[in-house]
Backbone as CSV, one residue per row, in Angstrom:
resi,resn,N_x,N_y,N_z,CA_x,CA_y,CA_z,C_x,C_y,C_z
1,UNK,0.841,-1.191,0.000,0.000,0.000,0.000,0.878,1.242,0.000
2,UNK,0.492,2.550,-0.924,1.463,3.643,-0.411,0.015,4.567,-0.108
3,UNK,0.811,5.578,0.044,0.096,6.550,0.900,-0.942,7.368,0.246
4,UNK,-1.273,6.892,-1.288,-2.063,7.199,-1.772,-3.381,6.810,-1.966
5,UNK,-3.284,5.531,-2.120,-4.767,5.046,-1.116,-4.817,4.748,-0.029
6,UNK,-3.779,4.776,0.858,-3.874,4.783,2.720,-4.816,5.914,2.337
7,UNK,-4.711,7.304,2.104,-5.633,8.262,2.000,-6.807,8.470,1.417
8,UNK,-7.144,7.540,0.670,-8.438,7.374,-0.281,-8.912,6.487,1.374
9,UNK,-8.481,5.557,1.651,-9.373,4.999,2.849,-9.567,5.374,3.492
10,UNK,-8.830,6.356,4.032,-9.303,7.037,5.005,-10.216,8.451,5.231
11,UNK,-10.180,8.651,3.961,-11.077,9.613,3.520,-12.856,8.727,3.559
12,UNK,-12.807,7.952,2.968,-13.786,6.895,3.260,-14.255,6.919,4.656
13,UNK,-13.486,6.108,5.417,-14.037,5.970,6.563,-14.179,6.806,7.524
14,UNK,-13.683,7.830,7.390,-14.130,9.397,7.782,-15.835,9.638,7.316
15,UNK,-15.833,9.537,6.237,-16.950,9.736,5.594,-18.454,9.077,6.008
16,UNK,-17.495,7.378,6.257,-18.836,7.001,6.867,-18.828,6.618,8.359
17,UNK,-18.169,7.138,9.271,-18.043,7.621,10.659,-19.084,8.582,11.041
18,UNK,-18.222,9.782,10.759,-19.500,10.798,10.478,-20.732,11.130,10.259
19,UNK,-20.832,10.256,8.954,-22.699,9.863,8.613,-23.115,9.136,9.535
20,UNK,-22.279,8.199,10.537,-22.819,6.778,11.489,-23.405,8.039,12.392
21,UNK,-22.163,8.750,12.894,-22.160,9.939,14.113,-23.694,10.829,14.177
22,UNK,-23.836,11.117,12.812,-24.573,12.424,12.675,-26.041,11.662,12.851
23,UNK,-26.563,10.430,12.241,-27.878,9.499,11.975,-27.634,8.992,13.508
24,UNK,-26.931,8.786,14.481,-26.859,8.535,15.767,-27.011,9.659,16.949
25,UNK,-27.149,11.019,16.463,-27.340,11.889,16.975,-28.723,12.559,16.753
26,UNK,-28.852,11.912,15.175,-30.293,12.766,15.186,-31.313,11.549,15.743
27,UNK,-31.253,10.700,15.749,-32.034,9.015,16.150,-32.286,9.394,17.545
28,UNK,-31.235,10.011,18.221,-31.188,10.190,19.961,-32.253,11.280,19.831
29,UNK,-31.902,12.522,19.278,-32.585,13.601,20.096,-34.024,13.193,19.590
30,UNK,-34.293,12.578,18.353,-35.900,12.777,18.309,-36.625,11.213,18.746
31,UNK,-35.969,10.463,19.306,-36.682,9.340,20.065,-37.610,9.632,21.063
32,UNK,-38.563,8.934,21.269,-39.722,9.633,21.630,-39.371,9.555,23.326
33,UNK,-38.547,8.906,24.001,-38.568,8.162,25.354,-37.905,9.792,25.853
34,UNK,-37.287,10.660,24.923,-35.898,11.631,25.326,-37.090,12.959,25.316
35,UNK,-38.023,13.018,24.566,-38.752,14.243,24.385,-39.023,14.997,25.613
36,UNK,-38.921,14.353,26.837,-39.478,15.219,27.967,-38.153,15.788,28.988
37,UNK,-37.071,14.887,28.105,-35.696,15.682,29.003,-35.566,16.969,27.970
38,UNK,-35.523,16.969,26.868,-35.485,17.976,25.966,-36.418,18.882,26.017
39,UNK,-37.581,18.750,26.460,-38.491,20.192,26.568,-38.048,20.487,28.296
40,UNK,-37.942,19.853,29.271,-37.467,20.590,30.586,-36.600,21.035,30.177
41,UNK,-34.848,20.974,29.671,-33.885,21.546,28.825,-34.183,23.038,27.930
42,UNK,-35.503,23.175,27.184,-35.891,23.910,26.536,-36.069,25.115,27.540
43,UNK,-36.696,24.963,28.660,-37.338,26.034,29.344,-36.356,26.038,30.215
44,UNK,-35.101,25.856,30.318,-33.898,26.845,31.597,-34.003,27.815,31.391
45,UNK,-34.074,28.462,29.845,-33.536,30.038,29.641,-34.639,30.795,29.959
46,UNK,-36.317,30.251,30.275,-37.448,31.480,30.776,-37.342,31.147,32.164
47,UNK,-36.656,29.712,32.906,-37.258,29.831,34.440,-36.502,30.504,35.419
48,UNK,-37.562,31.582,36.016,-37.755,31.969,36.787,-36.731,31.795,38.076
49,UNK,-35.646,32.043,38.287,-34.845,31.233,39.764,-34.998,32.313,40.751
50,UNK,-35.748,33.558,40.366,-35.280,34.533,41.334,-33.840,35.809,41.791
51,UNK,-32.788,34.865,40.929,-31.486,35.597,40.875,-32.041,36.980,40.180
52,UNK,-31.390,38.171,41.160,-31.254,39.523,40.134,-30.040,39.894,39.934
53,UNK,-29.749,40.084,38.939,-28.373,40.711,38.487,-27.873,41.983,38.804
């Protein structure tokens, strides 16, 4: 092997890492079991704690 397709492969499997990564990230956030940690998550930035600046 020289280093010219060492780099074609690895360009590859970069490629489909990434796609694994990205379809494993979007699978998580919109699974239905996660929806209610993600809307409590949603509402930190209106609640209310009382702190005044």
């Amino acid at each position: 092997m020289d280093l010219d397709s060492i780099t074609v492969a690895l360009r590859s499997f970069w490629t489909v890492w990434l796609a694994l990564l990205f379809t494993g990230i979007v699978v998580y956030a919109m699974w239905p079991g996660n929806r209610g940690k993600f809307e409590d998550a949603s509402r930190i930035p209106l609640k209310d704690d009382g702190q005044e600046f």
